[in-house]
Amino acid sequence: DAGVIQSPRHEVTEMGQEVTLRCKPISGHNSLFWYRQTMMRGLELLIYFNNNVPIDDSGMPEDRFSAKMPNASFSTLKIQPSEPRDSAVYFCASSFGGTSYEQYFGPGTRLTVT
Amino acid sequence: AQRVTQPEKLLSVFKGAPVELKCNYSYSGSPELFWYVQYSRQRLQLLLRHISRESIKGFTADLNKGETSFHLKKPFAQEEDSAMYYCALSGRGAQKLVFGQGTRLTINP
């Protein structure tokens, strides 16, 4: 099993452009999480899905950010338009079940907005 | 509000010395606490969780509700323990994890 897959691994874009990050969770997992990691704020949960349904999006910073999970094997995080302050590492994680269940993290996407 | 505080951003100890990574939390109910670790060039992964009461790679962590702490300890540090360590909290029955800022542990030879 390749684990959680994220693409691209690195993304460099100009301010104002649309950015789409992709995640494939581990097969059989029913929860998916998007995190953002920065030096200033550490690791923050942006949004999570349970059975493809968004459960908590209170961490999404603003309307420029949106996330979808059209099926159990795919999710996207979109930033439109992107800004330099969005530069960070974005992680996707998946788990099976509820609390106390281990979250499995992807390798992350390093986003740089110039 | 849920909050996890790791007061040390950087911690450096010598091989063979004891290690303690501090974690304090703020939560009004009964939390579940975790330690996650990220080794160089590897993914963030679960190290241990308080409900398991287990020792992983020689590390243990005890939940102290009176002091609202969940410090990670190892009696004799090894070079391969060098990594970034994150303490995390979830509310009982909740899936959402709140992470601390992380502590970068360096074990010197």
Coordinates of N, CA and C in Angstrom, one line a residue:
Chain A
D1 N 0.9 -1.2 0.0 CA 0.0 0.0 0.0 C 0.9 1.2 0.0
A2 N 0.6 2.2 -0.9 CA 1.4 3.4 -1.0 C 1.1 4.4 0.0
G3 N 0.1 4.1 0.8 CA -0.3 5.1 1.8 C -1.1 6.2 1.2
V4 N -1.2 7.3 1.9 CA -1.9 8.5 1.4 C -1.0 9.1 0.3
I5 N -1.6 9.4 -0.8 CA -0.9 10.0 -2.0 C -1.4 11.5 -2.2
Q6 N -0.4 12.3 -2.3 CA -0.7 13.7 -2.5 C 0.1 14.2 -3.8
S7 N -0.6 15.1 -4.5 CA 0.0 15.7 -5.7 C -0.4 17.1 -5.9
P8 N 0.4 18.0 -6.4 CA 1.8 17.7 -6.6 C 2.6 17.7 -5.3
R9 N 3.9 17.4 -5.4 CA 4.7 17.5 -4.2 C 5.2 18.9 -3.9
H10 N 5.4 19.6 -5.0 CA 5.8 21.0 -4.9 C 5.0 21.8 -6.0
E11 N 4.7 23.0 -5.5 CA 3.9 23.9 -6.4 C 4.4 25.3 -6.2
V12 N 4.8 25.9 -7.3 CA 5.2 27.3 -7.3 C 4.3 28.0 -8.2
T13 N 3.6 29.1 -7.7 CA 2.7 29.8 -8.5 C 2.8 31.3 -8.2
E14 N 2.2 32.0 -9.1 CA 2.2 33.5 -8.9 C 0.9 33.9 -8.2
M15 N 1.0 35.0 -7.4 CA -0.2 35.5 -6.7 C -1.3 35.7 -7.7
G16 N -2.5 35.3 -7.3 CA -3.7 35.5 -8.1 C -4.1 34.3 -8.9
Q17 N -3.2 33.3 -9.0 CA -3.5 32.1 -9.8 C -4.3 31.1 -8.9
E18 N -5.0 30.2 -9.6 CA -5.7 29.2 -8.9 C -4.8 28.0 -8.6
V19 N -4.8 27.4 -7.4 CA -4.0 26.3 -7.1 C -4.9 25.2 -6.7
T20 N -4.7 24.0 -7.1 CA -5.5 22.8 -6.7 C -4.5 21.7 -6.2
L21 N -4.7 21.3 -5.0 CA -4.0 20.2 -4.4 C -4.8 19.0 -4.3
R22 N -4.2 17.9 -4.5 CA -5.0 16.6 -4.7 C -4.5 15.6 -3.6
C23 N -5.5 14.7 -3.2 CA -5.2 13.7 -2.2 C -6.0 12.5 -2.5
K24 N -5.3 11.3 -2.4 CA -5.9 10.0 -2.5 C -5.7 9.3 -1.1
P25 N -6.8 9.1 -0.4 CA -6.6 8.5 0.9 C -6.4 7.0 0.8
I26 N -6.0 6.4 1.9 CA -5.8 5.0 1.9 C -7.2 4.3 1.7
S27 N -7.1 3.2 0.9 CA -8.4 2.5 0.5 C -9.0 2.0 1.8
G28 N -10.3 2.2 1.9 CA -11.0 1.7 3.1 C -11.2 2.7 4.2
H29 N -10.4 3.7 4.2 CA -10.5 4.8 5.2 C -11.7 5.6 4.9
N30 N -12.4 6.1 5.9 CA -13.6 6.8 5.7 C -13.6 8.3 6.2
S31 N -12.4 8.7 6.7 CA -12.2 10.0 7.1 C -11.0 10.6 6.5
L32 N -11.1 11.9 6.1 CA -10.0 12.6 5.4 C -9.9 14.0 5.9
F33 N -8.6 14.3 6.2 CA -8.3 15.6 6.8 C -7.3 16.4 6.0
W34 N -7.5 17.7 5.9 CA -6.5 18.6 5.3 C -5.9 19.5 6.4
Y35 N -4.6 19.5 6.4 CA -3.9 20.4 7.3 C -3.0 21.3 6.6
R36 N -2.6 22.4 7.3 CA -1.7 23.4 6.8 C -0.6 23.5 7.8
Q37 N 0.7 23.5 7.4 CA 1.8 23.7 8.3 C 2.6 24.9 7.9
T38 N 2.8 25.8 8.9 CA 3.6 27.0 8.7 C 4.5 27.1 9.9
M39 N 5.6 27.9 9.8 CA 6.5 28.1 10.9 C 5.8 28.8 12.0
M40 N 5.0 29.8 11.6 CA 4.3 30.7 12.6 C 3.2 29.9 13.4
R41 N 2.4 29.2 12.7 CA 1.2 28.6 13.3 C 1.2 27.1 13.5
G42 N 2.3 26.5 13.1 CA 2.4 25.0 13.2 C 1.5 24.3 12.3
L43 N 0.9 23.2 12.8 CA 0.0 22.3 12.0 C -1.4 22.6 12.4
E44 N -2.2 23.1 11.4 CA -3.6 23.5 11.7 C -4.5 22.6 10.8
L45 N -5.6 22.2 11.4 CA -6.6 21.5 10.6 C -7.4 22.5 9.9
L46 N -7.6 22.3 8.6 CA -8.4 23.2 7.7 C -9.8 22.7 7.6
I47 N -9.9 21.4 7.3 CA -11.3 20.8 7.1 C -11.1 19.3 7.2
Y48 N -12.2 18.6 7.6 CA -12.2 17.2 7.5 C -13.5 16.6 7.0
F49 N -13.5 15.5 6.4 CA -14.6 14.8 5.8 C -14.8 13.4 6.5
N50 N -16.0 13.1 6.6 CA -16.4 11.7 7.1 C -17.3 11.1 6.1
N51 N -17.0 10.0 5.5 CA -17.8 9.4 4.4 C -18.1 10.4 3.3
N52 N -17.1 11.1 2.9 CA -17.2 12.1 1.8 C -17.9 13.4 2.1
V53 N -18.4 13.5 3.3 CA -19.2 14.7 3.7 C -18.4 15.6 4.6
P54 N -18.3 16.9 4.3 CA -17.5 17.8 5.1 C -18.2 17.9 6.5
I55 N -17.4 17.7 7.5 CA -17.9 17.7 8.9 C -17.6 19.0 9.6
D56 N -16.4 19.5 9.4 CA -15.9 20.7 10.1 C -15.0 21.4 9.2
D57 N -15.4 22.6 8.8 CA -14.5 23.4 7.9 C -14.2 24.7 8.6
S58 N -14.2 24.7 10.0 CA -14.0 26.0 10.7 C -12.5 26.4 10.6
G59 N -11.7 25.5 10.2 CA -10.3 25.9 10.0 C -9.9 26.5 8.7
M60 N -10.8 26.5 7.8 CA -10.6 27.1 6.4 C -10.5 28.6 6.6
P61 N -9.3 29.2 6.2 CA -9.0 30.5 6.5 C -10.0 31.6 5.9
E62 N -10.4 31.4 4.8 CA -11.3 32.3 4.1 C -11.9 31.7 2.9
D63 N -12.8 32.5 2.3 CA -13.6 32.0 1.1 C -12.7 31.6 -0.1
R64 N -11.5 32.0 -0.1 CA -10.6 31.7 -1.2 C -10.2 30.2 -1.1
F65 N -10.5 29.6 0.0 CA -10.2 28.2 0.1 C -11.4 27.3 0.0
S66 N -11.4 26.3 -0.7 CA -12.5 25.3 -0.8 C -12.0 23.9 -0.9
A67 N -12.7 23.0 -0.5 CA -12.3 21.6 -0.5 C -13.5 20.7 -0.9
K68 N -13.2 19.7 -1.7 CA -14.3 18.8 -2.1 C -13.8 17.3 -1.9
M69 N -14.8 16.4 -1.8 CA -14.4 15.0 -1.8 C -15.6 14.3 -2.6
P70 N -15.4 14.3 -3.9 CA -16.5 13.7 -4.8 C -16.7 12.2 -4.6
N71 N -15.7 11.5 -4.1 CA -15.8 10.1 -3.8 C -14.8 9.7 -2.8
A72 N -14.9 8.4 -2.4 CA -14.1 7.9 -1.3 C -12.6 7.9 -1.5
S73 N -12.2 8.0 -2.8 CA -10.8 7.9 -3.1 C -10.2 9.1 -3.6
F74 N -10.8 10.3 -3.4 CA -10.2 11.5 -4.0 C -10.7 12.7 -3.3
S75 N -9.8 13.7 -3.1 CA -10.2 14.9 -2.5 C -9.3 16.0 -3.1
T76 N -9.9 17.2 -3.2 CA -9.1 18.4 -3.6 C -9.2 19.5 -2.7
L77 N -8.2 20.3 -2.6 CA -8.1 21.6 -1.8 C -7.8 22.6 -2.8
K78 N -8.6 23.6 -3.0 CA -8.4 24.6 -4.0 C -8.3 26.0 -3.3
I79 N -7.3 26.8 -3.9 CA -7.1 28.1 -3.4 C -7.3 29.0 -4.6
Q80 N -8.2 29.9 -4.6 CA -8.5 30.8 -5.7 C -9.1 32.2 -5.2
P81 N -8.3 33.2 -5.4 CA -7.0 33.4 -5.9 C -6.0 33.1 -4.8
S82 N -4.8 32.7 -5.2 CA -3.7 32.4 -4.2 C -3.0 33.7 -3.9
E83 N -2.5 33.8 -2.6 CA -1.8 34.9 -2.1 C -0.4 34.4 -1.5
P84 N 0.6 35.3 -1.4 CA 1.8 34.9 -0.8 C 1.7 34.3 0.6
R85 N 0.8 34.8 1.4 CA 0.6 34.2 2.7 C 0.0 32.8 2.8
D86 N -0.4 32.3 1.6 CA -0.8 30.9 1.5 C 0.4 29.9 1.4
S87 N 1.5 30.5 1.3 CA 2.7 29.6 1.2 C 2.9 28.8 2.4
A88 N 2.9 27.5 2.3 CA 3.0 26.5 3.4 C 3.1 25.1 2.9
V89 N 3.2 24.2 3.8 CA 3.1 22.8 3.4 C 1.7 22.3 3.8
Y90 N 1.0 21.7 2.8 CA -0.3 21.2 3.0 C -0.3 19.7 3.1
F91 N -0.9 19.2 4.2 CA -0.9 17.7 4.4 C -2.3 17.2 4.3
C92 N -2.4 16.1 3.7 CA -3.7 15.3 3.7 C -3.4 14.1 4.6
A93 N -4.5 13.7 5.4 CA -4.4 12.5 6.2 C -5.7 11.8 6.1
S94 N -5.6 10.5 6.4 CA -6.9 9.7 6.4 C -6.9 8.8 7.6
S95 N -8.0 8.3 8.0 CA -8.2 7.4 9.0 C -9.4 6.6 8.9
F96 N -9.5 5.5 9.6 CA -10.7 4.6 9.6 C -11.3 4.7 11.0
G97 N -12.5 5.2 11.0 CA -13.2 5.2 12.2 C -13.1 6.5 12.9
G98 N -13.4 6.5 14.2 CA -13.5 7.8 14.9 C -12.3 8.1 15.8
T99 N -12.6 8.7 16.9 CA -11.5 9.1 17.8 C -10.6 8.0 18.2
S100 N -9.4 8.3 18.5 CA -8.4 7.3 18.9 C -7.8 6.5 17.7
Y101 N -8.4 6.7 16.6 CA -7.9 6.0 15.4 C -6.8 6.8 14.8
E102 N -5.7 6.1 14.4 CA -4.5 6.7 13.9 C -4.8 7.4 12.6
Q103 N -4.3 8.6 12.5 CA -4.4 9.3 11.2 C -3.1 9.1 10.4
Y104 N -3.2 8.7 9.2 CA -2.1 8.4 8.3 C -1.9 9.6 7.4
F105 N -0.7 10.2 7.4 CA -0.4 11.4 6.7 C 0.2 11.1 5.3
G106 N -0.1 12.0 4.4 CA 0.6 12.0 3.1 C 1.9 12.7 3.2
P107 N 2.7 12.8 2.2 CA 4.0 13.4 2.2 C 3.9 14.9 2.2
G108 N 2.8 15.5 1.9 CA 2.6 16.9 1.9 C 2.9 17.5 0.5
T109 N 2.3 18.7 0.3 CA 2.5 19.5 -0.9 C 3.1 20.8 -0.4
R110 N 4.3 21.2 -0.9 CA 4.9 22.4 -0.5 C 4.5 23.5 -1.5
L111 N 3.7 24.4 -1.1 CA 3.2 25.5 -1.9 C 3.9 26.8 -1.7
T112 N 4.4 27.4 -2.8 CA 5.0 28.7 -2.7 C 4.3 29.6 -3.7
V113 N 3.8 30.7 -3.1 CA 3.1 31.7 -3.9 C 3.9 33.0 -4.0
T114 N 4.3 33.3 -5.2 CA 5.3 34.5 -5.3 C 4.5 35.8 -5.7
Chain B
A1 N -11.8 26.4 25.0 CA -11.2 26.2 23.7 C -10.1 25.1 23.9
Q2 N -9.9 24.4 22.8 CA -8.9 23.3 22.8 C -7.5 24.0 22.4
R3 N -6.5 23.7 23.2 CA -5.2 24.2 22.9 C -4.1 23.2 23.4
V4 N -3.1 23.1 22.6 CA -1.9 22.3 23.0 C -0.7 23.2 22.9
T5 N 0.1 23.1 24.0 CA 1.3 24.0 24.1 C 2.5 23.1 24.3
Q6 N 3.5 23.2 23.4 CA 4.8 22.6 23.5 C 5.8 23.8 23.7
P7 N 6.2 24.0 24.9 CA 7.0 25.2 25.2 C 8.4 25.2 24.6
E8 N 8.9 24.1 24.2 CA 10.2 24.1 23.6 C 10.2 23.8 22.1
K9 N 10.6 24.8 21.3 CA 10.7 24.6 19.9 C 11.9 23.7 19.5
L10 N 12.9 23.8 20.3 CA 14.2 23.1 20.0 C 14.6 22.4 21.3
L11 N 15.1 21.2 21.2 CA 15.6 20.5 22.4 C 16.8 19.7 21.9
S12 N 17.9 19.8 22.6 CA 19.1 19.1 22.2 C 19.7 18.4 23.4
V13 N 19.9 17.1 23.3 CA 20.5 16.3 24.4 C 21.5 15.4 23.8
F14 N 22.4 14.8 24.7 CA 23.4 13.9 24.3 C 22.9 12.5 24.3
K15 N 23.4 11.7 23.4 CA 23.1 10.3 23.4 C 23.3 9.6 24.7
G16 N 22.3 8.8 25.1 CA 22.3 8.2 26.4 C 21.7 9.0 27.6
A17 N 21.5 10.2 27.3 CA 20.9 11.1 28.4 C 19.4 10.9 28.3
P18 N 18.7 11.2 29.5 CA 17.2 11.2 29.5 C 16.6 12.3 28.6
V19 N 15.4 12.0 28.1 CA 14.8 13.0 27.3 C 13.3 13.2 27.8
E20 N 12.9 14.5 27.9 CA 11.5 14.8 28.2 C 11.1 15.9 27.3
L21 N 10.1 15.6 26.5 CA 9.4 16.7 25.7 C 8.1 17.1 26.3
K22 N 8.0 18.3 26.6 CA 6.8 18.8 27.4 C 5.6 19.1 26.5
C23 N 4.5 18.8 27.0 CA 3.2 19.1 26.4 C 2.2 19.4 27.4
N24 N 1.6 20.5 27.3 CA 0.5 20.9 28.2 C -0.8 21.2 27.3
Y25 N -1.9 20.9 27.8 CA -3.1 21.1 27.1 C -4.2 21.9 27.8
S26 N -5.1 22.4 27.1 CA -6.3 23.0 27.6 C -7.5 22.5 27.0
Y27 N -8.4 21.9 27.8 CA -9.6 21.2 27.3 C -10.6 21.1 28.4
S28 N -11.8 21.4 28.2 CA -12.8 21.4 29.3 C -13.3 20.0 29.6
G29 N -13.2 19.1 28.7 CA -13.8 17.7 28.9 C -12.7 16.7 29.2
S30 N -13.0 15.5 28.7 CA -12.0 14.4 28.8 C -11.3 14.3 27.5
P31 N -10.0 14.7 27.4 CA -9.3 14.6 26.1 C -8.7 13.3 25.8
E32 N -8.4 13.1 24.6 CA -7.5 12.0 24.2 C -6.2 12.6 23.7
L33 N -5.1 12.1 24.1 CA -3.8 12.7 23.8 C -2.9 11.8 23.0
F34 N -2.2 12.4 22.1 CA -1.3 11.6 21.2 C 0.0 12.3 21.0
W35 N 1.0 11.5 20.7 CA 2.3 12.0 20.2 C 2.5 11.5 18.8
Y36 N 2.8 12.5 17.9 CA 3.1 12.2 16.5 C 4.6 12.5 16.3
V37 N 5.3 11.9 15.4 CA 6.7 12.1 15.1 C 6.9 12.2 13.6
Q38 N 7.8 13.1 13.2 CA 8.2 13.1 11.8 C 9.7 13.1 11.8
Y39 N 10.3 11.9 11.3 CA 11.7 11.8 11.1 C 12.1 12.4 9.8
S40 N 13.3 12.7 9.6 CA 13.8 13.4 8.4 C 13.4 12.6 7.2
R41 N 12.8 13.3 6.2 CA 12.4 12.8 4.9 C 11.3 11.7 5.1
Q42 N 10.6 11.7 6.2 CA 9.6 10.7 6.3 C 8.3 11.4 6.7
R43 N 7.2 10.7 6.6 CA 5.9 11.2 6.9 C 5.6 11.4 8.4
L44 N 4.7 12.3 8.7 CA 4.3 12.4 10.1 C 3.5 11.1 10.4
Q45 N 3.9 10.5 11.6 CA 3.3 9.3 11.9 C 3.0 9.2 13.4
L46 N 2.0 8.4 13.8 CA 1.7 8.3 15.2 C 2.8 7.6 16.0
L47 N 3.2 8.1 17.1 CA 4.1 7.5 18.0 C 3.4 6.7 19.1
L48 N 2.6 7.4 19.8 CA 1.8 6.7 20.8 C 0.6 7.5 21.2
R49 N -0.3 6.8 21.9 CA -1.6 7.5 22.3 C -1.8 7.1 23.8
H50 N -2.4 8.0 24.5 CA -2.4 7.8 26.0 C -3.3 6.6 26.4
I51 N -4.3 6.3 25.6 CA -5.2 5.3 26.0 C -4.6 3.9 25.9
S52 N -3.5 3.8 25.1 CA -2.9 2.5 24.9 C -1.9 2.2 26.0
R53 N -1.5 3.2 26.7 CA -0.5 3.0 27.8 C 0.7 2.1 27.4
E54 N 1.2 2.4 26.2 CA 2.2 1.5 25.7 C 3.5 2.3 25.6
S55 N 4.6 1.5 25.5 CA 5.9 2.1 25.3 C 6.3 1.8 23.8
I56 N 6.6 2.9 23.1 CA 7.0 2.7 21.7 C 8.4 3.3 21.5
K57 N 9.3 2.4 21.0 CA 10.7 2.8 20.8 C 11.3 3.4 22.1
G58 N 10.9 2.9 23.2 CA 11.4 3.3 24.5 C 10.8 4.5 25.1
F59 N 9.8 5.1 24.3 CA 9.1 6.3 24.8 C 7.9 6.0 25.5
T60 N 7.6 6.8 26.6 CA 6.3 6.6 27.3 C 5.8 8.1 27.5
A61 N 4.5 8.1 27.8 CA 3.9 9.4 28.1 C 2.7 9.1 29.0
D62 N 2.6 9.8 30.1 CA 1.5 9.7 31.0 C 0.7 10.9 31.0
L63 N -0.6 10.7 31.0 CA -1.6 11.8 31.0 C -1.8 12.2 32.5
N64 N -1.5 13.4 32.8 CA -1.6 14.0 34.1 C -2.7 15.0 34.1
K65 N -3.9 14.6 34.5 CA -5.1 15.5 34.4 C -5.0 16.7 35.3
G66 N -4.3 16.4 36.5 CA -4.2 17.5 37.4 C -3.3 18.7 36.9
E67 N -2.3 18.3 36.2 CA -1.4 19.3 35.7 C -1.7 19.6 34.2
T68 N -2.7 18.9 33.7 CA -3.0 19.0 32.2 C -1.8 18.9 31.4
S69 N -1.1 17.8 31.6 CA 0.2 17.6 30.8 C 0.2 16.2 30.2
F70 N 1.0 16.0 29.2 CA 1.2 14.7 28.6 C 2.6 14.7 28.0
H71 N 3.6 14.7 29.0 CA 5.0 14.8 28.6 C 5.5 13.5 28.0
L72 N 6.3 13.6 27.0 CA 6.9 12.4 26.4 C 8.3 12.2 27.0
K73 N 8.6 10.9 27.4 CA 9.9 10.6 28.1 C 10.5 9.4 27.5
K74 N 11.9 9.5 27.6 CA 12.7 8.3 27.3 C 13.9 8.3 28.2
P75 N 14.2 7.2 28.8 CA 15.3 7.3 29.8 C 16.7 7.4 29.1
F76 N 16.9 6.9 28.0 CA 18.2 6.9 27.3 C 18.0 7.2 25.8
A77 N 18.4 8.4 25.5 CA 18.2 8.9 24.1 C 19.1 8.2 23.1
Q78 N 18.6 8.0 21.9 CA 19.5 7.4 20.9 C 19.5 8.4 19.7
E79 N 20.5 8.3 18.9 CA 20.7 9.2 17.8 C 19.5 9.2 16.8
E80 N 18.9 8.0 16.7 CA 17.8 7.8 15.7 C 16.5 8.5 16.2
D81 N 16.5 9.0 17.5 CA 15.3 9.7 18.0 C 15.3 11.1 17.5
S82 N 16.3 11.6 16.9 CA 16.3 12.9 16.3 C 15.1 13.1 15.3
A83 N 14.2 14.0 15.6 CA 13.0 14.2 14.8 C 12.2 15.4 15.3
M84 N 11.1 15.6 14.6 CA 10.2 16.6 15.0 C 9.0 15.9 15.7
Y85 N 8.7 16.3 16.9 CA 7.7 15.7 17.7 C 6.5 16.6 17.9
Y86 N 5.3 16.1 17.7 CA 4.1 16.9 17.9 C 3.1 16.2 18.9
C87 N 2.7 17.0 19.8 CA 1.7 16.6 20.8 C 0.3 17.0 20.2
A88 N -0.7 16.1 20.3 CA -2.0 16.4 19.7 C -3.1 16.0 20.6
L89 N -4.2 16.6 20.5 CA -5.4 16.4 21.4 C -6.6 16.3 20.6
S90 N -7.5 15.4 21.0 CA -8.9 15.4 20.4 C -9.9 15.2 21.6
G91 N -11.0 15.7 21.4 CA -12.1 15.6 22.4 C -12.6 14.2 22.3
R92 N -13.1 13.6 23.4 CA -13.6 12.3 23.4 C -14.8 12.2 22.5
G93 N -14.7 11.2 21.6 CA -15.8 11.1 20.6 C -15.6 11.9 19.4
A94 N -14.6 12.7 19.3 CA -14.3 13.6 18.2 C -13.2 13.1 17.3
Q95 N -13.2 13.4 16.1 CA -12.1 13.0 15.2 C -11.0 14.1 15.0
K96 N -11.4 15.3 15.3 CA -10.6 16.5 15.0 C -9.4 16.5 15.9
L97 N -8.2 16.6 15.4 CA -7.0 16.7 16.2 C -6.5 18.1 16.2
V98 N -6.1 18.6 17.4 CA -5.4 19.9 17.6 C -4.0 19.6 17.9
F99 N -3.1 20.2 17.1 CA -1.7 19.9 17.3 C -1.0 21.1 18.0
G100 N 0.1 20.7 18.8 CA 1.0 21.7 19.3 C 1.9 22.2 18.2
Q101 N 2.8 23.2 18.5 CA 3.7 23.8 17.6 C 4.8 22.8 17.2
G102 N 5.0 21.8 18.0 CA 6.1 20.9 17.7 C 7.4 21.2 18.4
T103 N 8.2 20.2 18.7 CA 9.5 20.3 19.3 C 10.5 19.5 18.4
R104 N 11.5 20.2 18.0 CA 12.6 19.5 17.2 C 13.6 19.0 18.1
L105 N 13.7 17.7 18.2 CA 14.7 17.0 19.1 C 15.9 16.6 18.3
T106 N 17.0 17.0 18.9 CA 18.3 16.6 18.3 C 19.1 15.9 19.3
I107 N 19.6 14.7 18.9 CA 20.4 13.9 19.8 C 21.8 14.0 19.3
N108 N 22.7 14.5 20.2 CA 24.1 14.6 19.8 C 24.9 13.4 20.2
P109 N 25.8 13.0 19.3 CA 26.6 11.8 19.6 C 27.6 12.0 20.8

